[in-house]
Amino acid sequence: MRDLPLEKAKAQSETCSTLRCEVHISLTGLTLFLLRAWRQLTFGTYGYLNFTKPGFIEHSKNFKAEDMETRIDGKNCIVTGANSGIGFATAEGLASRGATIYMVCRNKERGEAAQSKIESTTGNQNVHLEVCNLSSLSDVKSFVGLQIANLKSYIFLSQVALTEKWAEMNKSKGIGFYSMHPGWAETAGVAKSLPSFFKALSGKLRTNDEGADTIIWLALQPKEKLVSGAFYFDRAEAPKHLMFAATSCSHEFIDSVIDSLRCISGISAQD
Ligand SMILES: NC(=O)c1ccc[n+]([C@@H]2O[C@H](COP(=O)([O-])OP(=O)(O)OC[C@H]3O[C@@H](n4cnc5c(N)ncnc54)[C@H](OP(=O)(O)O)[C@@H]3O)[C@@H](O)[C@H]2O)c1
């Protein structure tokens, strides 16, 4: 360093730090790439073995027929996306067991067509249509404002980590929160949004009824038999995360999501 002019030494030191920075960025990139590849590989393999129809047939060997024989007359169930796919099969399955159904659909005509179909196949006349676009905050607010005071039980399809948090926040109130995976079902939604996947797994996807099976099972079980906050798949508690896939969220992150949801919907922390 003694022989170098000050500028040259400074330039050399800047080059070193630039190099260090580049190495750091490419290592992070490589790690993220490997993590993504690992997630895709493990999720794809796990899904192919478990989420497909053969997976359902295998798991159904442990199902108990009597679990689905319970009547739930008088129980209120809200089913979102109830005019097609898994939502329709869920609404129909719950209506056939006597529940009062609130079908939440964004399109009145499609909703009415599904409502009449469910009424005629199940003979249950307590099937109501609520027109609400779930991507519109004002629609959701007015729907919740109208319904919340009258209902005792709800079905929400929600994220695993939020379900866990809500279960913890409400454990003293006796309200159960559960998340589930339906497997891979042959629905219009999958055909439209994942055409290559739909084609590649043709004949191996579950029916809509098989996709709705665990949701209906959850609604029929006594609360004491279930674990609030748990994640269910094929009528059994299942692991929430894939091995070494870094899919779990920190408590701080979930808290910030809940704070944002409260802020958007104007609900205070006491509500
Ligand atoms: N099928 C699978 O293999 C699979 C796997 C994992 C998870 N899931 C999840 O299960 C749920 C149902 O999937 P699916 O395959 O049965 O889908 P689908 O056949 O496309 O049905 C989706 C339903 O949701 C309704 N919907 C969509 N956006 C809405 C909005 N903004 N407001 C109100 N309703 C809305 C649709 O109504 P319109 O008829 O008006 O479009 C339709 O009735 C989805 O959350 C999906 O991510 C499905």
Coordinates of N, CA and C and ligand atoms in Angstrom, one line a residue, residues 80-88 104-107 110 132-136 157 181-190 197 205 208, ligand 1:
T80 N -68.4 -20.2 -0.2 CA -68.0 -19.3 -1.2 C -67.8 -20.0 -2.5
G81 N -68.0 -19.3 -3.6 CA -67.8 -20.0 -4.9 C -68.6 -21.2 -5.1
A82 N -69.9 -21.0 -4.7 CA -70.8 -22.2 -4.5 C -71.5 -22.6 -5.8
N83 N -71.3 -21.8 -6.9 CA -72.0 -22.2 -8.1 C -71.3 -23.2 -9.0
S84 N -70.0 -23.5 -8.7 CA -69.3 -24.5 -9.6 C -68.2 -25.2 -8.8
G85 N -67.7 -26.2 -9.4 CA -66.5 -26.9 -8.9 C -66.7 -27.5 -7.5
I86 N -65.6 -27.3 -6.7 CA -65.6 -27.8 -5.3 C -66.6 -27.1 -4.4
G87 N -66.8 -25.8 -4.7 CA -67.8 -25.0 -3.9 C -69.2 -25.6 -4.1
F88 N -69.5 -25.9 -5.3 CA -70.9 -26.4 -5.6 C -71.0 -27.8 -4.9
V104 N -72.5 -18.1 -1.7 CA -71.9 -16.8 -2.0 C -71.4 -16.9 -3.5
C105 N -72.1 -16.2 -4.4 CA -71.7 -16.3 -5.8 C -71.6 -14.8 -6.3
R106 N -70.8 -14.6 -7.3 CA -70.7 -13.3 -7.8 C -71.6 -13.0 -9.0
N107 N -72.2 -14.0 -9.6 CA -73.0 -13.9 -10.7 C -74.4 -14.4 -10.4
R110 N -75.8 -17.4 -12.7 CA -75.1 -18.7 -12.4 C -75.4 -19.2 -11.0
C132 N -72.4 -11.8 -4.2 CA -71.3 -11.0 -3.6 C -70.0 -11.3 -4.4
N133 N -69.4 -10.2 -4.9 CA -68.1 -10.4 -5.5 C -67.0 -10.3 -4.4
L134 N -66.3 -11.4 -4.1 CA -65.4 -11.5 -3.0 C -64.1 -10.6 -3.3
S135 N -63.9 -10.2 -4.5 CA -62.8 -9.3 -4.7 C -63.2 -7.9 -4.6
S136 N -64.5 -7.6 -4.2 CA -64.9 -6.2 -4.0 C -65.1 -6.0 -2.5
L157 N -62.7 -20.7 3.2 CA -61.5 -21.3 2.7 C -60.4 -20.3 2.9
H181 N -56.9 -29.1 2.3 CA -56.5 -29.1 0.9 C -57.5 -30.1 0.2
P182 N -58.1 -29.7 -0.9 CA -59.0 -30.6 -1.6 C -58.4 -31.7 -2.5
G183 N -57.1 -31.7 -2.6 CA -56.5 -32.5 -3.6 C -56.6 -31.8 -5.0
W184 N -56.2 -32.5 -6.0 CA -56.4 -31.9 -7.4 C -57.6 -32.5 -8.0
A185 N -58.6 -31.5 -8.2 CA -59.9 -32.0 -8.7 C -60.1 -31.4 -10.1
E186 N -60.9 -32.2 -10.9 CA -61.2 -31.9 -12.3 C -62.3 -30.8 -12.4
T187 N -61.9 -29.6 -12.2 CA -62.9 -28.5 -12.2 C -62.8 -27.6 -13.4
A188 N -63.8 -26.8 -13.7 CA -63.7 -25.9 -14.8 C -62.6 -24.9 -14.5
G189 N -62.4 -24.5 -13.3 CA -61.3 -23.6 -12.9 C -59.9 -24.1 -13.2
V190 N -59.7 -25.3 -12.9 CA -58.4 -25.9 -13.2 C -58.2 -26.0 -14.8
F197 N -51.5 -28.7 -17.2 CA -51.6 -29.6 -16.1 C -52.9 -30.5 -16.2
L205 N -57.4 -36.9 -12.2 CA -57.8 -35.9 -11.2 C -59.1 -36.4 -10.5
N208 N -65.3 -33.6 -8.4 CA -65.6 -32.4 -7.5 C -66.1 -32.9 -6.1
Ligands
LIG1 N1 -59.6 -27.8 -8.1 C1 -58.4 -28.1 -7.5 O1 -57.7 -29.0 -7.9 C2 -58.0 -27.2 -6.4 C3 -56.8 -27.5 -5.7 C4 -56.4 -26.7 -4.7 C5 -57.2 -25.7 -4.3 N2 -58.3 -25.4 -4.9 C6 -59.1 -24.2 -4.5 O2 -60.4 -24.5 -4.3 C7 -61.3 -23.4 -4.6 C8 -62.3 -23.9 -5.6 O3 -61.6 -24.3 -6.8 P1 -62.4 -24.9 -8.1 O4 -61.3 -25.7 -8.8 O5 -63.6 -25.6 -7.6 O6 -62.6 -23.6 -8.9 P2 -63.8 -23.2 -10.0 O7 -64.3 -24.4 -10.6 O8 -63.2 -22.2 -10.9 O9 -64.9 -22.5 -9.1 C9 -64.5 -21.3 -8.5 C10 -65.8 -20.7 -8.0 O10 -65.5 -19.5 -7.3 C11 -66.2 -18.4 -7.8 N3 -65.5 -17.2 -7.8 C12 -64.4 -16.9 -8.3 N4 -64.0 -15.6 -8.0 C13 -65.0 -15.1 -7.3 C14 -65.2 -13.8 -6.6 N5 -64.4 -12.8 -6.8 N6 -66.4 -13.7 -5.9 C15 -67.2 -14.7 -5.7 N7 -67.1 -15.9 -6.3 C16 -66.0 -16.1 -7.1 C17 -66.5 -18.8 -9.3 O11 -67.7 -18.1 -9.7 P3 -67.9 -17.9 -11.3 O12 -68.6 -19.1 -11.8 O13 -68.7 -16.6 -11.3 O14 -66.6 -17.7 -12.0 C18 -66.8 -20.3 -9.1 O15 -68.1 -20.6 -8.6 C19 -60.3 -22.3 -5.1 O16 -60.1 -21.5 -4.0 C20 -59.1 -23.1 -5.5 O17 -57.9 -22.3 -5.4 C21 -58.7 -26.1 -6.0

